[in-house]
Coordinates of C-alpha atoms in Angstrom, one line a residue:
Chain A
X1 CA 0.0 0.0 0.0
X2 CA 1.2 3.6 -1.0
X3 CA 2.7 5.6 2.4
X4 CA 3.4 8.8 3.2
X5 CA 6.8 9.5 1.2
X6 CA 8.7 12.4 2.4
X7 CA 11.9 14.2 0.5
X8 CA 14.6 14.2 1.2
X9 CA 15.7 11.7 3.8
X10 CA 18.9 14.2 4.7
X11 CA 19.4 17.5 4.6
X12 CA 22.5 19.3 5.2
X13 CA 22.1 23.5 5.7
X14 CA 24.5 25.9 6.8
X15 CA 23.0 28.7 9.1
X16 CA 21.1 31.1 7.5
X17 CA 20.1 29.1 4.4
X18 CA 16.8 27.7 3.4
X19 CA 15.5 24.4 3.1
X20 CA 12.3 23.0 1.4
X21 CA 11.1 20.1 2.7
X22 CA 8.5 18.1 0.7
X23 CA 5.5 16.0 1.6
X24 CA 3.4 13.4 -0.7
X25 CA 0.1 12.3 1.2
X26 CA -1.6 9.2 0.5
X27 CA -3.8 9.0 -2.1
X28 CA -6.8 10.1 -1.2
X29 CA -6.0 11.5 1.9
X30 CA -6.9 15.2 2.0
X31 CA -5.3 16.4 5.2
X32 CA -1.7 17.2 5.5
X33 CA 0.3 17.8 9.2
X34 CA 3.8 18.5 9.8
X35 CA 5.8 18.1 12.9
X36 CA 9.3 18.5 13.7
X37 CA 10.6 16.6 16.4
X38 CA 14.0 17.6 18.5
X39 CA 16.4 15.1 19.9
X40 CA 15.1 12.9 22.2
X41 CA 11.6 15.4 21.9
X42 CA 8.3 14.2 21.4
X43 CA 6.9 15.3 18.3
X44 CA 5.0 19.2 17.8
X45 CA 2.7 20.3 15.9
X46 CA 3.8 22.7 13.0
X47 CA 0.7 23.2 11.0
X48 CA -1.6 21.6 8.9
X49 CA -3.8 21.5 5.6
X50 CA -7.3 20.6 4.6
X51 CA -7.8 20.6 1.0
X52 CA -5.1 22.9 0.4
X53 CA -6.1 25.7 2.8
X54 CA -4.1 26.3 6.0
X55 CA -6.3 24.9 8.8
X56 CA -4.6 24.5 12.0
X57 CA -1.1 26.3 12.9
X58 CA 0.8 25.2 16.3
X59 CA 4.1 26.2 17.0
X60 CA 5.7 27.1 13.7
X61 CA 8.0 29.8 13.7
X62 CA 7.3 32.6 11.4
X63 CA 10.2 32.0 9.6
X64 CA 8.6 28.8 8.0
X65 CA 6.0 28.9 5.5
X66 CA 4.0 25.9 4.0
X67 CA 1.4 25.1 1.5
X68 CA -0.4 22.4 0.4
X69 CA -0.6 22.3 -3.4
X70 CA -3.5 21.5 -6.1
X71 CA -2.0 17.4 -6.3
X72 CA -2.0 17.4 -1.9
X73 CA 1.2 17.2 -1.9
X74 CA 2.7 19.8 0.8
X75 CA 5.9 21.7 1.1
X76 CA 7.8 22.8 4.3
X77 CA 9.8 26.4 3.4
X78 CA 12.5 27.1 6.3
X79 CA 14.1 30.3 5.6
X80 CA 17.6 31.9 8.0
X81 CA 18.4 28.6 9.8
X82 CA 18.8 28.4 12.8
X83 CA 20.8 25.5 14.3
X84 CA 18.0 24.9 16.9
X85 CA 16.0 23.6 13.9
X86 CA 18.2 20.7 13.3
X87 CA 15.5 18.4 13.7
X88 CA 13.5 15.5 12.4
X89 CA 10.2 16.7 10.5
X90 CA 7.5 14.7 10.1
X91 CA 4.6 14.6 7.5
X92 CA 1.3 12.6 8.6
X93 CA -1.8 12.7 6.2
X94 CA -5.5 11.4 7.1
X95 CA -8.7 11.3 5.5
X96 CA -10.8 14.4 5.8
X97 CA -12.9 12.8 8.1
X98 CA -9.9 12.9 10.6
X99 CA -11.0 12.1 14.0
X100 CA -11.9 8.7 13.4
X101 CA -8.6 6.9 12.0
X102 CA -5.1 7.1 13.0
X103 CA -2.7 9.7 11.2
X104 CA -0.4 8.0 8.9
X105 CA 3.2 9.1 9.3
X106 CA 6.5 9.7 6.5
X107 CA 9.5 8.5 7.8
X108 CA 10.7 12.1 8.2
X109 CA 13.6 14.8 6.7
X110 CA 16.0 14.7 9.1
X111 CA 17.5 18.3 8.6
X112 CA 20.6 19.0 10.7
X113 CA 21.9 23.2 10.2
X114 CA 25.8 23.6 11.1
Chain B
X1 CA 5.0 18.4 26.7
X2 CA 2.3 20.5 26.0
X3 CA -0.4 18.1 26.9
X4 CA 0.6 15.4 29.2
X5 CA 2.5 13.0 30.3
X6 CA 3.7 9.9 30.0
X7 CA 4.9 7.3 32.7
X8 CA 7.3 5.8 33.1
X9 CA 9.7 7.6 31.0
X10 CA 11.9 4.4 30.2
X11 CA 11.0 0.8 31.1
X12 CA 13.1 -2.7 30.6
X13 CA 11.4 -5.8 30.9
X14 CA 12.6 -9.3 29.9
X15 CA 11.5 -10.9 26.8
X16 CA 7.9 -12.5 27.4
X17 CA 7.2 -10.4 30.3
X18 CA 4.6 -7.8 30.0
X19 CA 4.9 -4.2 29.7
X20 CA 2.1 -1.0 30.7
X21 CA 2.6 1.9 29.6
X22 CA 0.8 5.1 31.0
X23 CA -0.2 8.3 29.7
X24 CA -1.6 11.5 31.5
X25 CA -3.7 14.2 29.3
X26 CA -5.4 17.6 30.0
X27 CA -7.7 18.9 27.3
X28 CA -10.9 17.3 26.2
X29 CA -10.5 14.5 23.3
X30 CA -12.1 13.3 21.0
X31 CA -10.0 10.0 20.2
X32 CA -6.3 8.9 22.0
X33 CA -3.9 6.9 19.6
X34 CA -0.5 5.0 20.6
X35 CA 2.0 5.4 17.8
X36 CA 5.7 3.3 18.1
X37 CA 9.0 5.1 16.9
X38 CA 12.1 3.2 16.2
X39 CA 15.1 5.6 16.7
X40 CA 15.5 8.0 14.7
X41 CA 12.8 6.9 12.5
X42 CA 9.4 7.6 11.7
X43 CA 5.8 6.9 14.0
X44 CA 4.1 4.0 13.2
X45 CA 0.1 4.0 14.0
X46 CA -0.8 1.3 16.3
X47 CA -4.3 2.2 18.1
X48 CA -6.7 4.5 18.6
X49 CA -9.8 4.2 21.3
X50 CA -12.6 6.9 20.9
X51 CA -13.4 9.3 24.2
X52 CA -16.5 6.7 24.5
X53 CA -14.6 3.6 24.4
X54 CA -12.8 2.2 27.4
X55 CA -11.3 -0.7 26.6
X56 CA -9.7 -1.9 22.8
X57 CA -7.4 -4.9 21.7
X58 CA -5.4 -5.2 18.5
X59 CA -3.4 -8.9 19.0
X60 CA -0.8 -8.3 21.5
X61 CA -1.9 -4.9 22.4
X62 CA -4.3 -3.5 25.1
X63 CA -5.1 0.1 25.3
X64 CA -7.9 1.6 28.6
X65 CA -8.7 4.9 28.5
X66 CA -10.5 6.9 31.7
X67 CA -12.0 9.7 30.6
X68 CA -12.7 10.5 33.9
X69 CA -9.4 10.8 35.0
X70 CA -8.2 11.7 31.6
X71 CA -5.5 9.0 31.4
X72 CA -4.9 5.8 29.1
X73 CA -2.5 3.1 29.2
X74 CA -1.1 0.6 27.0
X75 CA -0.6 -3.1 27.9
X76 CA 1.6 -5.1 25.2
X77 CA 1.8 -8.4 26.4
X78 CA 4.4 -11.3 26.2
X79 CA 6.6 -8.7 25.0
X80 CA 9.3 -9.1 22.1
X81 CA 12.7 -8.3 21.9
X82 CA 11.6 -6.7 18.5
X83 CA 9.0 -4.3 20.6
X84 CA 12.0 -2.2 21.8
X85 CA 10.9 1.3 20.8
X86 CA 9.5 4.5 21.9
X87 CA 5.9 4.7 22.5
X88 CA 3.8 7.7 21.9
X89 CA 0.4 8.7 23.1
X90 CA -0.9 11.2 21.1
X91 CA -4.5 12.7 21.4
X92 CA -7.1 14.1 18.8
X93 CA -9.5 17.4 20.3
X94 CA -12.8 17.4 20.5
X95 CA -12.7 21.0 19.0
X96 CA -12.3 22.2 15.9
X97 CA -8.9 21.3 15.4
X98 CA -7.5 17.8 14.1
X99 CA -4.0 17.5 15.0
X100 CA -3.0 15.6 17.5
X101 CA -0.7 16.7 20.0
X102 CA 1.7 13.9 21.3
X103 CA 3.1 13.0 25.2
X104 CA 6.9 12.8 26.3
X105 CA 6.8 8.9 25.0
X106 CA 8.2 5.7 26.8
X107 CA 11.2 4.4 25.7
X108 CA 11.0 0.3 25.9
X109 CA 13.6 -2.2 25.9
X110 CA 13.3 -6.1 25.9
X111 CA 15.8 -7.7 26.8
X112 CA 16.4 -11.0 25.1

């Protein structure tokens, strides 16, 4: 069965660069979330995406900026790096009736900034 | 973490024992969920129990959830050298917003 299939793996940045992280739902699955998770953190809410409009926002700073695009797919932008975002990010999709069925997780970007 | 808790924070059992896990949470919910995370690696779903539910199996798995005291645990029995993970409760609002927001996790380790 199709998963969650998140690009890259790895990222490398150096402080103060950006990195786009990128997020393919599964088909058919409408709603998009991203969390980033710190070393030995549990994972937090970033934001997420119900047919392609923003629809809930948790602790994203305002230097990142997502979308979710007309195919579902969703992209992370993370503009002036800091190296407190080194972090694993996770996608999750779900259908759009949400509440009833588990949230179906990538295996994450792990992006570390130097 | 921003909703609750989970207890303990690291727990090593023997292979075939069995192993509870506990998790504390403070809103209202609509639906708690158990994910397990392998290090460094992504969460894998392995339950979910609606606010109106209080008990659910899934083979080796138990989950309880008191709404009443707003806690759930997780029971995986005859456990597995191969269950060594971190465990994550994560729950689902009963308001307007979807995303679940996760506990401090568990981290188990079977010993062979």
């Amino acid at each position: 069965a199709a998963g969650v299939i998140q690009s890259p793996r790895h990222l490398i940045k150096e402080k103060r660069e950006t990195a786009t992280l990128k997020c393919y739902p599964i088909p058919r699955h409408d709603t998009v979330y991203w969390y980033q998770q710190g070393p030995g953190q549990d994972p937090q809410f970033l934001i997420s995406f119900y047919e392609k409009m923003q629809s809930d926002k948790g602790s994203i700073p305002d230097r990142f900026s997502a979308q979710q695009f007309s195919d579902y797919h969703s992209e992370l932008n993370m503009s002036s790096l800091e190296l407190g975002d080194s972090a694993l990010y996770f996608c999750a999709s779900s259908p759009a009736s949400g509440g009833g069925y588990g949230y179906t997780f990538g295996s994450g970007t792990r992006l570390t900034v130097v | 973490s921003q909703q609750g808790e989970e207890d303990p924070q690291a727990l090593s059992i023997q292979e075939g024992e069995n192993a509870t896990m506990n998790c504390s949470y403070k809103t209202s919910i609509n639906n708690l969920q158990w994910y397990r995370q392998n290090s460094g690696r992504g969460l894998v779903h392995l339950i979910l129990i609606r606010s109106n539910e209080r008990e659910k199996h899934s083979g080796r798995l138990r989950v309880t959830l008191d709404t009443s005291k707003k806690s759930s645990s997780l029971l995986i029995t005859a456990s597995r050298a191969a269950d060594t993970a971190s465990y994550f409760c994560a729950t689902g609002s009963s308001g307007s917003a979807r995303q679940l927001t996760f506990g401090s996790g568990t981290q188990l380790t079977v010993l062979p």
